[in-house]
XYZ file of C-alpha atoms in Angstrom:
586
model
C 4.132 -22.383 -99.735
C 2.141 -23.080 -96.662
C 2.623 -21.583 -93.248
C 2.557 -23.764 -90.138
C 0.812 -22.347 -87.089
C 3.039 -21.455 -84.011
C 2.486 -23.362 -80.758
C 1.696 -21.339 -77.593
C 2.815 -22.182 -74.049
C 0.485 -23.988 -71.850
C 1.051 -21.607 -68.849
C 0.849 -17.919 -68.563
C 4.324 -17.271 -66.842
C 7.187 -16.268 -69.067
C 10.342 -18.484 -69.183
C 13.356 -16.919 -67.184
C 16.855 -16.840 -68.718
C 19.427 -19.279 -67.249
C 21.836 -16.481 -66.087
C 19.180 -15.078 -63.830
C 18.701 -18.459 -62.250
C 22.403 -18.849 -61.473
C 22.646 -15.407 -59.848
C 19.694 -16.168 -57.630
C 21.333 -19.406 -56.454
C 24.570 -17.655 -55.517
C 22.709 -15.021 -53.534
C 20.920 -17.704 -51.547
C 24.261 -19.452 -50.794
C 25.910 -16.219 -49.509
C 22.959 -15.495 -47.244
C 23.105 -19.033 -45.838
C 26.870 -18.741 -45.165
C 26.471 -15.457 -43.279
C 23.671 -16.884 -41.197
C 25.718 -19.985 -40.324
C 28.815 -17.971 -39.365
C 26.771 -15.565 -37.260
C 25.184 -18.460 -35.421
C 28.557 -20.179 -34.840
C 30.173 -16.952 -33.601
C 27.419 -16.388 -31.130
C 27.951 -19.812 -29.573
C 31.824 -20.444 -29.826
C 34.238 -19.871 -26.842
C 36.673 -16.967 -27.612
C 39.323 -18.669 -25.339
C 39.392 -21.869 -27.365
C 42.953 -22.879 -28.259
C 44.605 -20.544 -25.718
C 46.787 -21.611 -22.750
C 45.814 -20.134 -19.394
C 47.590 -19.891 -16.044
C 46.198 -18.735 -12.709
C 47.602 -15.859 -10.649
C 48.969 -17.609 -7.552
C 50.574 -16.527 -4.305
C 53.836 -18.060 -3.123
C 57.563 -17.599 -2.534
C 60.131 -16.637 -5.180
C 63.807 -17.270 -4.851
C 66.546 -16.144 -7.248
C 69.545 -18.456 -7.045
C 72.975 -18.519 -8.668
C 74.070 -22.139 -9.049
C 77.660 -23.364 -9.391
C 79.628 -26.526 -8.728
C 82.866 -27.094 -6.860
C 84.598 -29.420 -4.443
C 84.933 -29.406 -0.658
C 88.082 -27.891 0.864
C 89.096 -27.645 4.541
C 88.792 -24.281 6.249
C 92.588 -24.252 6.697
C 95.406 -26.495 5.519
C 98.836 -26.218 7.133
C 101.900 -28.095 5.912
C 103.848 -28.021 9.162
C 107.620 -28.118 9.271
C 110.375 -27.667 11.826
C 112.790 -24.752 11.840
C 115.484 -27.114 13.161
C 116.927 -30.209 11.589
C 117.472 -33.383 13.567
C 116.359 -36.922 14.268
C 112.752 -37.688 15.179
C 112.492 -39.019 18.692
C 108.724 -39.516 18.823
C 105.686 -39.055 16.573
C 102.789 -38.224 18.905
C 99.800 -38.328 16.500
C 98.290 -40.537 13.813
C 96.414 -39.744 10.608
C 92.796 -38.784 11.322
C 93.445 -37.821 14.961
C 91.727 -34.733 16.357
C 94.105 -32.254 18.026
C 93.667 -28.965 19.856
C 95.651 -25.791 19.252
C 99.065 -26.089 20.925
C 99.028 -29.903 21.179
C 102.458 -31.507 20.522
C 102.573 -33.457 17.259
C 106.207 -34.507 16.900
C 109.344 -34.245 18.996
C 112.993 -34.309 17.893
C 115.863 -35.733 19.889
C 116.515 -32.733 22.140
C 119.333 -33.972 24.368
C 121.877 -31.644 22.773
C 119.434 -28.721 22.947
C 118.841 -29.371 26.648
C 122.596 -29.382 27.186
C 122.792 -26.045 25.326
C 120.152 -24.610 27.656
C 122.014 -25.851 30.710
C 125.262 -24.359 29.419
C 123.540 -21.043 28.647
C 122.006 -20.996 32.141
C 125.460 -21.538 33.578
C 126.826 -18.681 31.451
C 124.058 -16.389 32.727
C 124.849 -17.374 36.325
C 128.520 -16.688 35.679
C 127.807 -13.266 34.164
C 125.535 -12.422 37.094
C 128.219 -13.477 39.522
C 130.803 -11.335 37.702
C 128.539 -8.302 37.787
C 127.715 -8.871 41.432
C 131.413 -9.214 42.227
C 132.152 -5.888 40.548
C 129.414 -4.186 42.518
C 130.053 -5.738 45.949
C 133.674 -6.927 45.839
C 133.882 -10.683 45.656
C 134.796 -12.904 48.603
C 137.059 -15.937 48.227
C 133.966 -18.126 48.295
C 132.393 -16.127 45.428
C 135.576 -16.413 43.426
C 135.649 -20.140 43.990
C 131.996 -20.388 42.964
C 132.691 -18.379 39.809
C 135.580 -20.675 38.928
C 133.352 -23.716 39.470
C 130.664 -22.221 37.223
C 133.256 -21.574 34.520
C 134.489 -25.139 34.700
C 130.975 -26.568 34.618
C 129.954 -24.388 31.673
C 133.030 -25.326 29.648
C 132.586 -29.023 30.418
C 129.074 -28.863 29.069
C 130.093 -26.889 25.967
C 132.981 -29.265 25.208
C 130.557 -32.160 24.843
C 128.059 -30.227 22.726
C 127.491 -31.862 19.404
C 125.584 -30.021 16.701
C 124.967 -30.364 13.034
C 127.690 -28.407 11.281
C 127.247 -26.815 7.857
C 129.865 -25.262 5.570
C 128.365 -21.884 6.419
C 128.993 -22.547 10.160
C 132.642 -23.414 9.492
C 133.084 -20.357 7.256
C 131.560 -18.150 9.946
C 133.837 -19.633 12.624
C 136.917 -19.111 10.439
C 135.854 -15.535 9.815
C 135.397 -15.050 13.575
C 138.933 -16.334 14.235
C 140.363 -14.035 11.574
C 138.419 -11.068 12.909
C 139.438 -11.763 16.540
C 143.103 -12.187 15.549
C 143.070 -8.937 13.559
C 141.333 -7.127 16.405
C 143.929 -8.308 18.923
C 146.766 -7.325 16.595
C 145.289 -3.879 16.109
C 145.009 -3.446 19.888
C 148.632 -4.513 20.345
C 149.883 -2.225 17.577
C 147.726 0.722 18.579
C 145.964 3.036 16.182
C 147.956 5.191 13.718
C 147.112 8.747 12.650
C 146.193 7.378 9.212
C 143.733 4.938 10.809
C 142.196 7.756 12.838
C 141.783 9.892 9.694
C 140.282 6.950 7.822
C 137.909 6.221 10.710
C 136.771 9.852 10.838
C 136.281 9.904 7.080
C 134.368 6.632 7.236
C 132.077 8.088 9.924
C 131.431 11.251 7.866
C 130.766 9.150 4.784
C 128.398 6.841 6.703
C 126.502 9.843 8.129
C 126.216 11.433 4.676
C 125.009 8.135 3.207
C 122.433 7.883 6.000
C 121.030 11.325 5.134
C 121.048 10.504 1.409
C 119.235 7.237 2.007
C 116.713 8.958 4.270
C 115.888 11.520 1.543
C 115.790 9.003 -1.328
C 113.741 6.378 0.502
C 111.296 8.947 1.879
C 110.794 10.410 -1.595
C 110.256 6.934 -3.058
C 107.677 6.164 -0.370
C 105.846 9.471 -0.960
C 105.791 8.851 -4.702
C 104.419 5.326 -4.175
C 101.729 6.683 -1.827
C 100.735 9.276 -4.428
C 100.360 6.514 -7.012
C 98.151 4.571 -4.592
C 95.897 7.608 -4.081
C 95.739 8.245 -7.843
C 94.819 4.607 -8.544
C 92.237 4.682 -5.743
C 90.580 7.712 -7.358
C 90.651 5.955 -10.729
C 89.059 2.881 -9.152
C 86.271 4.953 -7.598
C 85.570 6.551 -10.968
C 85.555 3.121 -12.638
C 83.189 1.754 -9.958
C 80.800 4.673 -10.485
C 80.900 4.216 -14.262
C 80.396 0.458 -13.881
C 77.387 0.976 -11.590
C 75.769 3.377 -14.079
C 76.447 1.060 -17.013
C 75.204 -2.000 -15.098
C 71.906 -0.481 -14.036
C 71.378 1.076 -17.486
C 71.886 -2.343 -19.098
C 69.606 -4.025 -16.537
C 66.923 -1.415 -17.307
C 67.331 -1.953 -21.048
C 67.131 -5.743 -20.689
C 64.030 -5.526 -18.528
C 62.153 -2.777 -20.375
C 63.716 -2.272 -23.819
C 63.734 1.515 -23.282
C 66.341 4.216 -22.827
C 66.867 4.532 -19.018
C 67.334 8.278 -19.328
C 64.509 9.265 -21.688
C 62.176 6.238 -21.594
C 62.317 6.028 -25.411
C 61.949 2.561 -26.939
C 65.265 1.220 -28.261
C 65.909 -0.878 -31.326
C 68.192 -3.912 -31.228
C 71.324 -1.969 -32.266
C 70.768 0.660 -29.562
C 70.262 -2.045 -26.962
C 73.560 -3.645 -28.027
C 75.227 -0.261 -27.518
C 74.149 -0.325 -23.845
C 75.428 -3.901 -23.499
C 78.807 -2.982 -24.967
C 78.997 0.061 -22.698
C 78.431 -2.242 -19.714
C 81.152 -4.642 -20.911
C 83.609 -1.766 -21.381
C 82.830 -0.460 -17.893
C 83.417 -3.946 -16.413
C 86.794 -4.220 -18.153
C 87.765 -0.728 -17.019
C 86.790 -1.601 -13.419
C 88.884 -4.797 -13.505
C 91.877 -2.858 -14.884
C 91.475 -0.187 -12.162
C 91.305 -2.815 -9.398
C 94.465 -4.495 -10.744
C 96.302 -1.160 -11.009
C 95.361 -0.249 -7.402
C 96.571 -3.632 -6.122
C 99.910 -3.173 -7.913
C 100.260 0.380 -6.560
C 99.565 -0.855 -3.000
C 102.212 -3.572 -3.379
C 104.681 -0.977 -4.650
C 103.882 1.269 -1.660
C 104.401 -1.539 0.853
C 107.693 -2.374 -0.859
C 108.755 1.278 -0.603
C 107.861 1.335 3.117
C 109.846 -1.855 3.743
C 112.751 -0.524 1.689
C 112.753 2.645 3.802
C 112.816 0.670 7.071
C 115.508 -1.784 5.971
C 117.559 0.853 4.129
C 117.605 3.254 7.083
C 118.387 0.411 9.495
C 121.360 -0.651 7.373
C 122.608 2.929 6.999
C 122.214 3.595 10.748
C 124.063 0.353 11.503
C 126.946 1.507 9.293
C 127.033 4.857 11.125
C 127.044 3.092 14.515
C 129.821 0.755 13.365
C 131.897 3.651 12.056
C 131.343 5.592 15.283
C 132.333 2.569 17.373
C 135.530 2.110 15.313
C 136.430 5.781 15.730
C 135.685 5.694 19.472
C 137.874 2.659 19.874
C 140.743 4.346 18.005
C 140.426 7.547 20.041
C 140.216 5.678 23.352
C 143.256 3.556 22.595
C 143.910 0.040 23.864
C 143.942 -0.877 27.540
C 144.854 -3.995 29.424
C 141.252 -5.048 29.862
C 140.549 -4.662 26.127
C 143.643 -6.672 25.247
C 142.677 -9.375 27.759
C 139.138 -9.447 26.363
C 140.495 -9.632 22.799
C 142.768 -12.536 23.773
C 139.814 -14.308 25.373
C 137.670 -13.646 22.282
C 140.378 -15.086 20.033
C 140.687 -18.162 22.240
C 136.914 -18.702 22.147
C 136.806 -18.257 18.370
C 139.639 -20.758 17.880
C 137.920 -23.165 20.267
C 134.657 -22.870 18.329
C 136.446 -23.451 15.016
C 138.188 -26.523 16.381
C 134.887 -27.874 17.696
C 133.154 -27.354 14.374
C 135.969 -29.044 12.396
C 135.664 -32.192 14.519
C 138.851 -32.023 16.578
C 137.076 -32.884 19.808
C 140.208 -33.192 21.980
C 141.823 -30.055 20.657
C 138.523 -28.309 21.114
C 138.335 -29.370 24.745
C 141.866 -28.224 25.402
C 141.376 -24.895 23.624
C 138.113 -24.345 25.436
C 139.689 -25.048 28.790
C 142.577 -22.713 28.032
C 140.262 -19.968 26.853
C 138.074 -20.289 29.917
C 141.108 -20.294 32.172
C 142.338 -17.050 30.622
C 138.894 -15.527 30.905
C 138.524 -16.697 34.514
C 141.876 -15.221 35.430
C 140.952 -11.900 33.858
C 137.660 -11.872 35.752
C 139.363 -12.704 39.033
C 141.757 -9.805 38.477
C 138.782 -7.538 37.946
C 137.104 -8.838 41.104
C 140.064 -7.831 43.217
C 140.223 -4.282 41.852
C 137.862 -1.383 42.337
C 135.254 -1.444 39.585
C 135.274 1.260 36.956
C 132.310 2.527 35.021
C 133.598 0.814 31.867
C 134.052 -2.461 33.763
C 130.490 -2.311 35.045
C 129.189 -1.502 31.565
C 131.059 -4.448 30.054
C 129.865 -6.776 32.807
C 126.269 -5.672 32.292
C 126.676 -6.157 28.529
C 128.074 -9.661 29.075
C 125.116 -10.479 31.308
C 122.649 -9.184 28.707
C 124.413 -11.215 26.008
C 124.343 -14.355 28.159
C 120.640 -13.870 28.880
C 119.933 -13.412 25.146
C 121.864 -16.596 24.377
C 119.885 -18.420 27.068
C 116.607 -17.227 25.567
C 117.776 -18.333 22.115
C 118.714 -21.768 23.488
C 115.293 -22.123 25.132
C 113.601 -21.117 21.876
C 115.581 -23.770 19.988
C 114.591 -26.341 22.597
C 110.925 -25.335 22.248
C 111.203 -25.550 18.453
C 112.313 -29.177 18.753
C 108.633 -29.966 19.456
C 106.229 -29.420 16.556
C 102.868 -28.152 17.858
C 99.462 -27.664 16.257
C 98.895 -23.993 15.309
C 95.122 -24.520 15.407
C 92.556 -27.167 16.313
C 92.041 -29.659 13.520
C 92.565 -33.150 12.126
C 95.907 -34.704 11.200
C 95.704 -35.252 7.437
C 99.154 -36.752 6.805
C 102.161 -38.005 8.769
C 105.242 -38.254 6.540
C 107.937 -39.329 9.037
C 108.580 -42.071 11.580
C 110.576 -42.185 14.807
C 114.290 -42.409 14.102
C 114.174 -40.606 10.731
C 116.239 -37.488 10.132
C 114.293 -34.407 9.067
C 115.581 -31.215 7.510
C 113.318 -28.889 5.553
C 110.568 -31.367 4.607
C 106.924 -31.315 5.711
C 106.511 -34.071 8.313
C 102.852 -33.389 9.217
C 99.864 -31.874 7.398
C 97.041 -30.462 9.568
C 93.584 -29.405 8.358
C 90.881 -27.364 10.090
C 87.470 -29.020 9.630
C 85.480 -26.813 12.012
C 83.890 -25.666 8.799
C 84.424 -26.392 5.117
C 84.899 -24.196 2.064
C 83.633 -24.581 -1.474
C 85.280 -22.451 -4.150
C 83.108 -22.026 -7.227
C 83.313 -19.861 -10.334
C 80.462 -17.504 -11.221
C 80.312 -15.806 -14.610
C 80.309 -12.032 -14.946
C 76.567 -11.889 -15.639
C 75.625 -13.512 -12.320
C 78.475 -12.324 -10.071
C 76.916 -8.855 -9.759
C 74.017 -10.500 -7.875
C 76.378 -12.209 -5.391
C 77.574 -10.505 -2.186
C 79.386 -11.649 0.986
C 76.999 -12.814 3.694
C 74.363 -14.196 1.325
C 72.950 -17.587 2.373
C 73.913 -20.637 0.345
C 72.470 -24.151 0.137
C 75.356 -26.589 -0.326
C 74.458 -30.042 -1.641
C 77.158 -32.705 -1.315
C 76.599 -35.240 -4.095
C 77.900 -38.191 -2.093
C 75.652 -37.580 0.951
C 71.925 -37.983 1.415
C 69.711 -35.597 3.311
C 68.941 -31.888 3.147
C 71.505 -29.346 1.892
C 73.970 -27.749 4.290
C 73.463 -24.129 5.287
C 76.357 -21.877 4.280
C 77.161 -18.329 3.328
C 79.308 -16.417 0.849
C 82.522 -15.330 2.589
C 84.626 -13.927 -0.240
C 84.470 -12.810 -3.873
C 87.848 -12.488 -5.550
C 88.248 -9.107 -7.295
C 90.111 -10.478 -10.317
C 88.743 -12.953 -12.887
C 89.619 -16.610 -12.461
C 91.502 -18.415 -15.214
C 92.105 -17.377 -18.813
C 89.058 -18.841 -20.562
C 86.983 -16.884 -23.059
C 84.158 -16.566 -20.504
C 84.912 -14.067 -17.743
C 84.185 -15.615 -14.345
C 85.104 -14.873 -10.734
C 86.045 -17.150 -7.850
C 83.489 -17.140 -5.030
C 84.248 -18.824 -1.683
C 81.379 -20.381 0.277
C 81.735 -21.603 3.875
C 79.437 -24.137 5.542
C 79.221 -26.072 8.809
C 79.421 -29.870 8.347
C 76.985 -30.306 11.301
C 78.491 -33.637 12.267
C 77.958 -35.172 8.823
C 80.781 -37.271 7.257
C 81.940 -34.551 4.876
C 85.344 -35.155 3.295
C 87.691 -32.839 1.444
C 87.436 -33.259 -2.305
C 83.741 -34.253 -2.400
C 81.800 -32.765 -5.314
C 79.204 -30.171 -4.341
C 76.556 -27.941 -5.851
C 76.214 -24.481 -4.297
C 72.933 -22.596 -4.698
C 73.637 -18.962 -3.758
C 70.368 -17.305 -2.732
C 70.713 -13.861 -4.320
C 67.172 -12.612 -3.586
C 63.883 -13.896 -2.110
C 60.274 -12.751 -2.029
C 57.781 -14.323 0.372
C 54.047 -14.723 -0.172
C 53.861 -12.639 -3.343
C 51.583 -12.800 -6.399
C 53.257 -14.519 -9.344
C 52.566 -15.570 -12.936
C 54.647 -17.302 -15.620
C 57.101 -15.036 -17.427
C 55.524 -16.084 -20.746
C 52.354 -14.202 -19.788
C 54.125 -10.825 -20.046
C 54.409 -8.595 -23.074
C 56.377 -5.345 -23.179
C 54.981 -2.416 -25.094
C 57.305 0.569 -24.727
C 57.714 1.274 -21.031
C 54.603 -0.752 -20.141
C 54.343 -4.397 -19.179
C 51.037 -5.934 -20.294
C 49.189 -9.182 -19.664
C 46.051 -10.647 -21.182
C 43.509 -11.309 -18.432
C 40.410 -13.529 -18.666
C 37.250 -11.702 -17.525
C 33.688 -13.014 -17.153
C 30.658 -10.775 -17.652
C 27.329 -10.963 -15.840
C 26.008 -13.471 -18.393
C 28.902 -15.834 -17.717
C 30.537 -15.150 -21.065
C 34.378 -15.069 -20.927
C 36.450 -12.527 -22.802
C 40.093 -11.377 -22.891
C 41.319 -7.914 -21.984
C 44.795 -6.386 -21.727
C 45.952 -4.931 -18.441
C 49.141 -3.097 -17.388
C 51.025 -4.599 -14.406
C 54.000 -3.675 -12.212
C 56.521 -6.529 -11.966
C 59.269 -7.345 -9.478
C 61.650 -10.285 -8.997
C 61.913 -12.793 -11.843
C 63.172 -16.300 -11.081
C 62.663 -19.899 -12.246
C 60.275 -18.937 -15.051
C 57.992 -16.933 -12.736
C 57.733 -13.216 -12.103
C 56.481 -11.238 -9.104
C 53.370 -9.110 -9.707
C 53.420 -6.025 -7.479
C 50.183 -4.518 -8.797
C 47.638 -4.958 -11.568
C 46.394 -8.509 -10.844
C 44.544 -10.311 -8.068
C 45.056 -13.818 -6.767
C 42.923 -16.370 -8.608
C 42.633 -14.439 -11.883
C 43.688 -16.214 -15.062
C 46.134 -14.914 -17.661
C 47.015 -16.048 -21.172
C 50.464 -17.583 -21.560
C 52.370 -18.092 -24.762
């Protein structure tokens, strides 16, 4: 067996294994990658891909916006207290009128006749009183008789609208006058005197009982008002604490008492506490309003109840005095005259014009004869008192007749524009609304503001009112009222806010759609940045600020700032930034 010689390598270097070669290649690749990344990092912009915003100076305005429709400052549906036929309509729709201007006039011929008759009755009563004081002359007696005749002639021709209630009242007056005369003729019995005394004692006792009961009811109602007022003050204090605690939590995310950061559940606890306080405040306001109404009712009940009880005492006393005094010829004559007048009035109201005239003449004749008899005798104190009472009654009736005559003309209670005329001359009116008047010296807009925003709204705040149908700048207005109770029954709690504005000569019309921007707060010439530049960390508010070093290289640093008003996506910077700096926004 032969052995072949081994071949030797041509070079002196040994051959490396293939694993060593692979490891060396990987090491070279890692070194190259590090070098490339280091070079790129030294030349790339660290702000690449970020959004920046400058710190600017300007005005901030927090507004609460709501929509509504234009309403007049006042709307009055005018009506007449008297019924009758329209003689003249003095205005047209759209006409401007001043306060006190006549708008409509009824046919007042009958009312003028009533005034003339009442004036004659006053003159007659004055003449009677003067005759008692100075002893009448034949000429005065003749003048008195002429006045009686003239007054009765005017009353006989008086025509008025008669209702069933008028007829019933006249029949009751006849019955009462007849019974009164019969009682005077019969004279009072011992039983009547005892009954009258008992009635007076009973009326006096009832007066004292009513005085005690009504006073106690009023005192109790006042105590409830004071208790509800205290409850309302407590609810207002609790609401204020809950509101500002919730505002602090929303703004900072921390406990307003300890400054500790709150989780989401704890923040919801503050929100629910605020909602409970708001509901408690609304309930307290409603309870106080009801207690005040109850107190006013108790006061009115005391006034009316005591007046009625005192009237019953006075009536009982008058009945007893009359029984004790006994009838006299003058009282019987006056009772006869009263019966004749009551029968005359009943006949006039039932339409028997001729019988009415005759009865009236007879009644006046009897009354005139009685007065003439008094004129010829020496006056007594009772005669003078009755004459003075008749004069006062005649003067009161004259004043009432003049008031009715004045009420036949419908006048404007305030300056405004006639919005509607619902009658024409010749129509009969009774209870309806013939004219509607509106006050357009300024206009109102009633809007609803939800419970979150209404806390920022207060009376006197300026408002920009934009009328959709009109061009030009908004109208300047102000908040004039915020209703204490929520408006409507929807799931969202909202409150009615009334805004007033001056039309400034523009063609504003009631019913036009408007947008009201209530200016809740303003800041002038303040530093501001977008809200998205802020980040809260505990009790701190931070922003990322772009800074440039001496080599011109830009970097980002965090800085704490003090913020103020936030509105329209911007926030006021009170300290921590300078105008012209740039911040990172998200």
